Short mmCIF file of C-alpha atoms and ligand atoms in Angstrom, two decimals:
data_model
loop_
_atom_site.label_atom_id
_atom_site.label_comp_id
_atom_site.label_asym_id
_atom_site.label_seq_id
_atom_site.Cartn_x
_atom_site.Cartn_y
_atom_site.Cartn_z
CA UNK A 226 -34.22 -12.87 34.14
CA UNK A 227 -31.99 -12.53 31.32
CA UNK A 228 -32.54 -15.49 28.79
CA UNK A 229 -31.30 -14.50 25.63
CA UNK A 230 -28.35 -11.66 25.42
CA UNK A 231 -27.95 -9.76 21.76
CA UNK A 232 -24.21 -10.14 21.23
CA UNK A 233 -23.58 -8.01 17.11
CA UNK A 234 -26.69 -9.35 16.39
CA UNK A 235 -27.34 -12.63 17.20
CA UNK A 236 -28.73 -14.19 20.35
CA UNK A 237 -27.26 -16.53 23.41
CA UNK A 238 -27.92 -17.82 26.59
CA UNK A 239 -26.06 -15.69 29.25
CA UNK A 240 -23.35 -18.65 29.76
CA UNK A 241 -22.83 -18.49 26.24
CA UNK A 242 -22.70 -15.17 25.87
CA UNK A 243 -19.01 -14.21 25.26
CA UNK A 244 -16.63 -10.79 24.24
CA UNK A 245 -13.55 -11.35 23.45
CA UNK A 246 -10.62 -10.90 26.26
CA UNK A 247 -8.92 -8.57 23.32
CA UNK A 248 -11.67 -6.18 22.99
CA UNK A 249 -10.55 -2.92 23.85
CA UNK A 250 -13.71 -2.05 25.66
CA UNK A 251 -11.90 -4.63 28.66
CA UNK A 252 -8.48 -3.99 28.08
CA UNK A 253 -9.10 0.03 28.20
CA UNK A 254 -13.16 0.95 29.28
CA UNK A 255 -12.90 2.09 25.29
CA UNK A 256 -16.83 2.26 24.95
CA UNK A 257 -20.13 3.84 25.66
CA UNK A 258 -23.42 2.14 27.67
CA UNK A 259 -26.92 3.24 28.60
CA UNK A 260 -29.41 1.28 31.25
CA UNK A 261 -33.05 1.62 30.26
CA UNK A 262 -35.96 0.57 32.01
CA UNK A 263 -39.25 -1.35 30.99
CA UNK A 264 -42.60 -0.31 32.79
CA UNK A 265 -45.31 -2.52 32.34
CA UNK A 266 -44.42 -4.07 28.62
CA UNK A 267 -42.89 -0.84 27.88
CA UNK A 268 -39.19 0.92 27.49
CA UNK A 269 -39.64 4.05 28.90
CA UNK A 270 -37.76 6.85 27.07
CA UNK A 271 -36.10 4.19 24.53
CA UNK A 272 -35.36 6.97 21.86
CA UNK A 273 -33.88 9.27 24.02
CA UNK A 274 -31.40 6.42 25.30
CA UNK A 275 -30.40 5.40 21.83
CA UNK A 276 -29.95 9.22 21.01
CA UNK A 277 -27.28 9.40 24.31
CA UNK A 278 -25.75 6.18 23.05
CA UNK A 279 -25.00 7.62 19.70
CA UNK A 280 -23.97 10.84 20.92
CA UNK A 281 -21.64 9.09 23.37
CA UNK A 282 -19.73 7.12 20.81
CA UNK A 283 -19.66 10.10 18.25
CA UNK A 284 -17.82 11.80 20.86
CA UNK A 285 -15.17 8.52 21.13
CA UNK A 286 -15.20 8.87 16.96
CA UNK A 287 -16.50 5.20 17.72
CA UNK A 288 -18.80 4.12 14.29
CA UNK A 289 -21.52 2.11 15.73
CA UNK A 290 -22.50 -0.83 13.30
CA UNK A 291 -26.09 -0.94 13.29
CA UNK A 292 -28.44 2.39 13.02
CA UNK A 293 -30.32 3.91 15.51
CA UNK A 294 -33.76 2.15 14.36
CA UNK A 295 -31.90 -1.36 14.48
CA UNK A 296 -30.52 -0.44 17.81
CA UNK A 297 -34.25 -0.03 19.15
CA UNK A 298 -36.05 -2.91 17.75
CA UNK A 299 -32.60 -4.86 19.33
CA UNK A 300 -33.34 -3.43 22.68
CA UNK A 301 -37.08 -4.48 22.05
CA UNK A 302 -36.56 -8.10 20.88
CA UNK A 303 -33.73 -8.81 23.60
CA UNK A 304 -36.82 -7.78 25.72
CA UNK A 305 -39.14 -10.59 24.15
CA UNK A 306 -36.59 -13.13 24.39
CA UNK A 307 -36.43 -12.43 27.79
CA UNK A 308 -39.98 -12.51 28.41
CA UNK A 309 -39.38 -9.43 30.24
CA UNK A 310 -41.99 -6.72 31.39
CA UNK A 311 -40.44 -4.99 34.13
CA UNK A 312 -36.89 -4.86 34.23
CA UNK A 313 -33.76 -2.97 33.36
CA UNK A 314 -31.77 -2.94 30.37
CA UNK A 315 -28.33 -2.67 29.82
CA UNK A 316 -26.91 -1.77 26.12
CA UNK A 317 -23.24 -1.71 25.51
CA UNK A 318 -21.12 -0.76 22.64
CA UNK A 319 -17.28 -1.39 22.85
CA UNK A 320 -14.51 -0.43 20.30
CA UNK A 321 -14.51 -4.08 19.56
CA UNK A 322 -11.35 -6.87 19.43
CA UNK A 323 -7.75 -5.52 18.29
CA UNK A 324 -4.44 -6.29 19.74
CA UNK A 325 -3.23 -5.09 22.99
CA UNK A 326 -1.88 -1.59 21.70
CA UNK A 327 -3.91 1.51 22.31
CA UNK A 328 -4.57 1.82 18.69
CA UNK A 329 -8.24 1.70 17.85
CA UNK A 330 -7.39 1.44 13.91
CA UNK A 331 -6.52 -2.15 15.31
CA UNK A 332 -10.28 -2.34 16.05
CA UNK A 333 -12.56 -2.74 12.76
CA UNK A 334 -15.81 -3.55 14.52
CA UNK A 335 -17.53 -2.18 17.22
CA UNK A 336 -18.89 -4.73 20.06
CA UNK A 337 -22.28 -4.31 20.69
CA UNK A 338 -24.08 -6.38 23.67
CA UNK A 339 -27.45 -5.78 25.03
CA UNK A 340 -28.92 -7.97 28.51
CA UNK A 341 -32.48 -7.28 29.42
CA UNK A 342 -32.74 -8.69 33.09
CA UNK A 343 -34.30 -8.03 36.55
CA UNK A 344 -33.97 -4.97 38.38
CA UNK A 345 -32.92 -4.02 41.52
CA UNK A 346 -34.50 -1.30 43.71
CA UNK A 347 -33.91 0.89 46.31
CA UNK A 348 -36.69 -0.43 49.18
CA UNK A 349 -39.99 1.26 48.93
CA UNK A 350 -39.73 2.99 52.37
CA UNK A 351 -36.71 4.86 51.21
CA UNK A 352 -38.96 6.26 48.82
CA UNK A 353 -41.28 7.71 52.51
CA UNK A 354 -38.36 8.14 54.10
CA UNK A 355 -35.48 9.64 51.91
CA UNK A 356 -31.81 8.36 51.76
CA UNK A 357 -28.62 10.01 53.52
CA UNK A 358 -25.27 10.68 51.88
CA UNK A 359 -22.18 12.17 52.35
CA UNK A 360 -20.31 14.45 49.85
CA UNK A 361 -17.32 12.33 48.53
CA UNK A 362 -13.90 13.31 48.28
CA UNK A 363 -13.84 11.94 44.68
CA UNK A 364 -14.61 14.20 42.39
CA UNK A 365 -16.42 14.55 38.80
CA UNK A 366 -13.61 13.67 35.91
CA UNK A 367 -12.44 17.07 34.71
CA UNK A 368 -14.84 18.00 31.47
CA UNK A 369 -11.61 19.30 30.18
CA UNK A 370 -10.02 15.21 30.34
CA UNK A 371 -12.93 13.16 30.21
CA UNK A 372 -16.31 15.27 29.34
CA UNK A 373 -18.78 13.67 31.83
CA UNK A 374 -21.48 13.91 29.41
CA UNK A 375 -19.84 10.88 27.76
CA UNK A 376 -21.56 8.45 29.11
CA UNK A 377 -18.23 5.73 28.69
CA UNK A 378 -17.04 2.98 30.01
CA UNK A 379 -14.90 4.24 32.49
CA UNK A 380 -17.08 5.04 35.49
CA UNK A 381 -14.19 4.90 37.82
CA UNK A 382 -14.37 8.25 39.70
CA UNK A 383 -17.95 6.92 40.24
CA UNK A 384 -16.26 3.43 41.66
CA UNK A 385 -13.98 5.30 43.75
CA UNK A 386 -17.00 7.74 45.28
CA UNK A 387 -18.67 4.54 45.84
CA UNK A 388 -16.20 2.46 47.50
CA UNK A 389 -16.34 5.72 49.96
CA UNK A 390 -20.21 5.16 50.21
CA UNK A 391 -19.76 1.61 51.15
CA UNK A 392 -17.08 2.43 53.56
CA UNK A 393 -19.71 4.44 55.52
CA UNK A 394 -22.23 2.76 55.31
CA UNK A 395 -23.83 4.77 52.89
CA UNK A 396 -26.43 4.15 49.46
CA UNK A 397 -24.97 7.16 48.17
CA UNK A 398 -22.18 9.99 47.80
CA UNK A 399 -22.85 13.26 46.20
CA UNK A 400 -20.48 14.00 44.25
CA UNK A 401 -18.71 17.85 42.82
CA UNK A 402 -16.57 19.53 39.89
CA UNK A 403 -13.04 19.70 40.66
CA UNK A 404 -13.78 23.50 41.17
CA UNK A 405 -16.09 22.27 44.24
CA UNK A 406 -19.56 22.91 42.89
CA UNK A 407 -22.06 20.29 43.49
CA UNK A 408 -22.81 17.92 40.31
CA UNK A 409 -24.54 14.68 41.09
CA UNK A 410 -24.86 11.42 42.46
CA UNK A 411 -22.84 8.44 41.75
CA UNK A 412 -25.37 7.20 39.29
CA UNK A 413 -28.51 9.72 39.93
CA UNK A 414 -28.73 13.17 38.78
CA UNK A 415 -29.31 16.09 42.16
CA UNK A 416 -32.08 18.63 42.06
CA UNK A 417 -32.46 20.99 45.18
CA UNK A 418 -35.94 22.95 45.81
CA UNK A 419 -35.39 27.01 46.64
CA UNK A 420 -38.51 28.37 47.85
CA UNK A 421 -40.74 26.89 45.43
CA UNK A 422 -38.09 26.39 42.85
CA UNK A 423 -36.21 23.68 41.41
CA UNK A 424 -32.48 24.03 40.65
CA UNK A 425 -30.43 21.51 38.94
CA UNK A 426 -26.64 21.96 38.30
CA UNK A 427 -25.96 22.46 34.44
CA UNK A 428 -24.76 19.62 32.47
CA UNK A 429 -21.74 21.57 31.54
CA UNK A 430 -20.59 21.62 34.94
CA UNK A 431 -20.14 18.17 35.04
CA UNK A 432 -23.58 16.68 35.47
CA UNK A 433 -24.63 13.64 33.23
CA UNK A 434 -27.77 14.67 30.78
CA UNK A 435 -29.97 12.39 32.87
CA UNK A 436 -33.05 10.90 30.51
CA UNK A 437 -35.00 10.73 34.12
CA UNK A 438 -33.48 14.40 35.13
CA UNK A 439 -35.14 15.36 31.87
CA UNK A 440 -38.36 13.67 32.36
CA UNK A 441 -38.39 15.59 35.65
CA UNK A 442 -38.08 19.38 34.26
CA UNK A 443 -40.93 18.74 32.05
CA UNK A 444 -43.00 17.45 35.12
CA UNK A 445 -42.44 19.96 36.81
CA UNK A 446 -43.13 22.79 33.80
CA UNK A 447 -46.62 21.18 33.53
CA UNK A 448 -47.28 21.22 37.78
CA UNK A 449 -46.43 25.11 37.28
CA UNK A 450 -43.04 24.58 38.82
CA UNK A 451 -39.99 26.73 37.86
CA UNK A 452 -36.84 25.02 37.32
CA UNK A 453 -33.80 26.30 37.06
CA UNK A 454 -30.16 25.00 35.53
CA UNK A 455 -27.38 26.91 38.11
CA UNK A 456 -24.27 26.45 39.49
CA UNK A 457 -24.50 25.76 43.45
CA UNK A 458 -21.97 24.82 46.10
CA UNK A 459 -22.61 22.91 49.75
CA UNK A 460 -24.12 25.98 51.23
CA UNK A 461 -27.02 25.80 48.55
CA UNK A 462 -26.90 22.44 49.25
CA UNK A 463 -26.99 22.39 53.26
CA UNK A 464 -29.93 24.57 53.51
CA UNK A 465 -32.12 24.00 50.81
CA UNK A 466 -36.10 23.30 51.31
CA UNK A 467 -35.62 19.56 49.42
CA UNK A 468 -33.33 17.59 48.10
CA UNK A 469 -33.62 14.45 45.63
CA UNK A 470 -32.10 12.43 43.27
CA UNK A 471 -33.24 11.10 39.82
CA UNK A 472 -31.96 8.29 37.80
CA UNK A 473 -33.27 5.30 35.50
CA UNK A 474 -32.65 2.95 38.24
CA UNK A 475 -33.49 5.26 41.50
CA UNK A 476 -36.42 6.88 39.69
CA UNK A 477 -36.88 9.79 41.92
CA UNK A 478 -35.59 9.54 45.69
CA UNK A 479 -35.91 12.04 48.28
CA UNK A 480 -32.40 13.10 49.99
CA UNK A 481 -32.94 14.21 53.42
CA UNK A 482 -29.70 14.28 55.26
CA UNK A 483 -25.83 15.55 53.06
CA UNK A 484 -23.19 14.66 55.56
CA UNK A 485 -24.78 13.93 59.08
CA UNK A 486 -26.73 17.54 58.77
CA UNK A 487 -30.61 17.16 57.96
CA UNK A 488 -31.90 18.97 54.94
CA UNK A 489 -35.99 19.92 55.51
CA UNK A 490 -35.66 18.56 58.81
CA UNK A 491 -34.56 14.95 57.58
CA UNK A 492 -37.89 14.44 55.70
CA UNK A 493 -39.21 14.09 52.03
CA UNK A 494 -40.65 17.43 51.15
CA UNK A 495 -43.98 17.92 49.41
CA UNK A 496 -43.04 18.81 45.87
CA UNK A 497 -40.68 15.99 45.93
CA UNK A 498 -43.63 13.72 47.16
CA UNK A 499 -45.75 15.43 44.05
CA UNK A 500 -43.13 13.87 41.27
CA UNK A 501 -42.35 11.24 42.85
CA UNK A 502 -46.24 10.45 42.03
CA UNK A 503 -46.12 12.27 38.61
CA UNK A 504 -43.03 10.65 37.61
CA UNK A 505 -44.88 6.70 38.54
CA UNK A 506 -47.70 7.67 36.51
CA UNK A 507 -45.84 8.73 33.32
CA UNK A 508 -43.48 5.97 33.43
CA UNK A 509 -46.64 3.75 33.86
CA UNK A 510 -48.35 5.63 30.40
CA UNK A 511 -45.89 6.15 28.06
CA UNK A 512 -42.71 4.06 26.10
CA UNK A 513 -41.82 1.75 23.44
CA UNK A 514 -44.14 -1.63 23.50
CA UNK A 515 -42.37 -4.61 23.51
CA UNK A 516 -44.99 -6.75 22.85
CA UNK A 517 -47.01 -4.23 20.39
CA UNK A 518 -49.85 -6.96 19.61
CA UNK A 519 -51.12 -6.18 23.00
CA UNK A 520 -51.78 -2.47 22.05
N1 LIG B 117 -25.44 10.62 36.47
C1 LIG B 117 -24.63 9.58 36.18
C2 LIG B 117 -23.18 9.74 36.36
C3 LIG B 117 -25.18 8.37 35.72
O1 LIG B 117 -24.38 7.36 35.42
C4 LIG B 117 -27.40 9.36 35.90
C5 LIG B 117 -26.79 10.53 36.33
C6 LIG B 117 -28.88 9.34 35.71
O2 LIG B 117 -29.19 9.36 34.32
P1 LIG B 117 -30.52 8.70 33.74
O3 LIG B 117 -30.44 8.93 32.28
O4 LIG B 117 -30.48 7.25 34.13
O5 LIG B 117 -31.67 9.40 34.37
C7 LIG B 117 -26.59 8.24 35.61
C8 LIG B 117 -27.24 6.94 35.22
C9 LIG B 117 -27.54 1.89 37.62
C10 LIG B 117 -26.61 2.71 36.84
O6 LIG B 117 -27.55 0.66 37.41
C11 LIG B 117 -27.02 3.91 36.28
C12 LIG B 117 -26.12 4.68 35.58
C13 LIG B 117 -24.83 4.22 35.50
C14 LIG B 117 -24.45 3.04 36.06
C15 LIG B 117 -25.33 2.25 36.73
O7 LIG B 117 -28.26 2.47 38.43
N2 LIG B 117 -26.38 5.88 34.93
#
């Protein structure tokens, strides 16, 4: 559980851990976040999570107030203070407290929070047994309004797509571009498999750089498995050999039925099955010790 939350820098138990109701990362979603997961004592992929964070707010011209290497050891000692091992970690950085104008000149420091806590998972049999979705009628923000790459505080085409998933009953919604083509899940990153192939849609059609959807290609490049970045609509979709999702909190899940239609007959496919096992052992080998005097 979350016992101590980093709020710019110092620590505070979670009911006194406060942001101001004038920060403009309430008042407009002006900010950037990552979630992270430990495995094991360890924060897989930490680096590559601060890099995205960075890159996010450089993209929002929003200065971030401590550097990169600060930013890790943060993530790492929020971690100790919250005795956690396994969990999930959640670092934001808002534009900070101003006054309710737009301006973000009114906003002289950044806001930068960090919670380490539990984590909740997707039940292990969905992991046998693959989840269904529907495509939802909300689509990916238009890369020409919001870039989707920016991974900001405004996930509210990802709300909306939700609120469609929970109104059918659904874990998830798979989500497209505003020109149609298929892009991603509310929160997980889509691969399809094409005889023996793995496609992905490129990030510039909308797709989030996923740190797990990386993780992924390279597994796959070592098992000897192409991959491929492509455009695709529902057709590609509909009848493709496997389907799954990837995502920090989702890990890798097999997709087995888009819209009431099966895809590989409405089971997990076998080189889905393969990284689902490749991706548990690297996540149980490799990241950032927390507590490094166990090493
Ligand atoms: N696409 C989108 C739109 C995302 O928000 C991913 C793909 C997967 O990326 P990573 O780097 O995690 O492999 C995300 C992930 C959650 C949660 O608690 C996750 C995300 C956003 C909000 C909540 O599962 N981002």
């Amino acid at each position: 559980m979350a016992k101590e939350i980093y709020v710019n820098g110092k620590f505070y138990p979670p009911e006194q851990a406060k942001v101001s109701v004038f920060d403009h990362g309430y008042l407009y979603g002006d900010g950037v976040f990552e979630g992270i997961r430990a495995y094991g004592g360890r924060v897989f992929k930490l680096d590559e999570h601060v890099n995205r964070l960075y890159r996010s707010a450089d993209f929002l011209l929003l200065p971030i107030p401590v550097s990169k290497a600060a930013m890790a050891e943060a993530v790492l000692e929020t971690c100790r203070r919250s005795g956690i091992r396994d969990g999930y970690i959640r670092v934001v950085v808002s534009r900070g407290e101003g006054d309710l104008g737009l301006d973000p000149r009114k906003c002289p420091v950044a806001t930068v929070v960090i919670i380490a806590d539990d984590i909740s998972i997707y039940p292990e049999e969905l992991y046998r047994q693959g989840l269904r979705a529907a495509t939802a009628a909300t689509r990916r923000n238009s890369r020409d309004a919001l870039p989707p790459q920016v991974k900001s505080l405004n996930y509210l085409n990802n709300i909306l797509a939700k609120l469609e998933a929970n109104r059918m009953g659904l874990p998830e919604m798979i989500m497209r571009s505003p020109e149609g083509y298929v892009v991603e899940g509310t929160s997980d990153n889509l691969f399809i498999v094409v005889g023996g192939r793995l496609v992905t849609p490129p990030v510039y059609l909308g797709a989030l750089a996923g740190i797990t959807r990386a993780v992924v290609m390279d597994l796959a490049d070592e098992m000897g498995i192409p991959v491929g970045e492509e455009p695709f609509g529902i057709f590609e979709l509909y009848s493709a050999d496997e389907c799954f999702l990837t995502g920090t909190a989702a890990e890798v899940i097999p997709l087995v039925e888009v819209d009431e239609r099966k895809i590989a007959g409405g089971a997990p496919g076998p080189i889905t099955m393969r990284l689902i096992e490749a991706f548990r052992k690297r996540t149980a080998a490799t990241g950032a010790a927390i507590y490094p005097e166990e090493d």
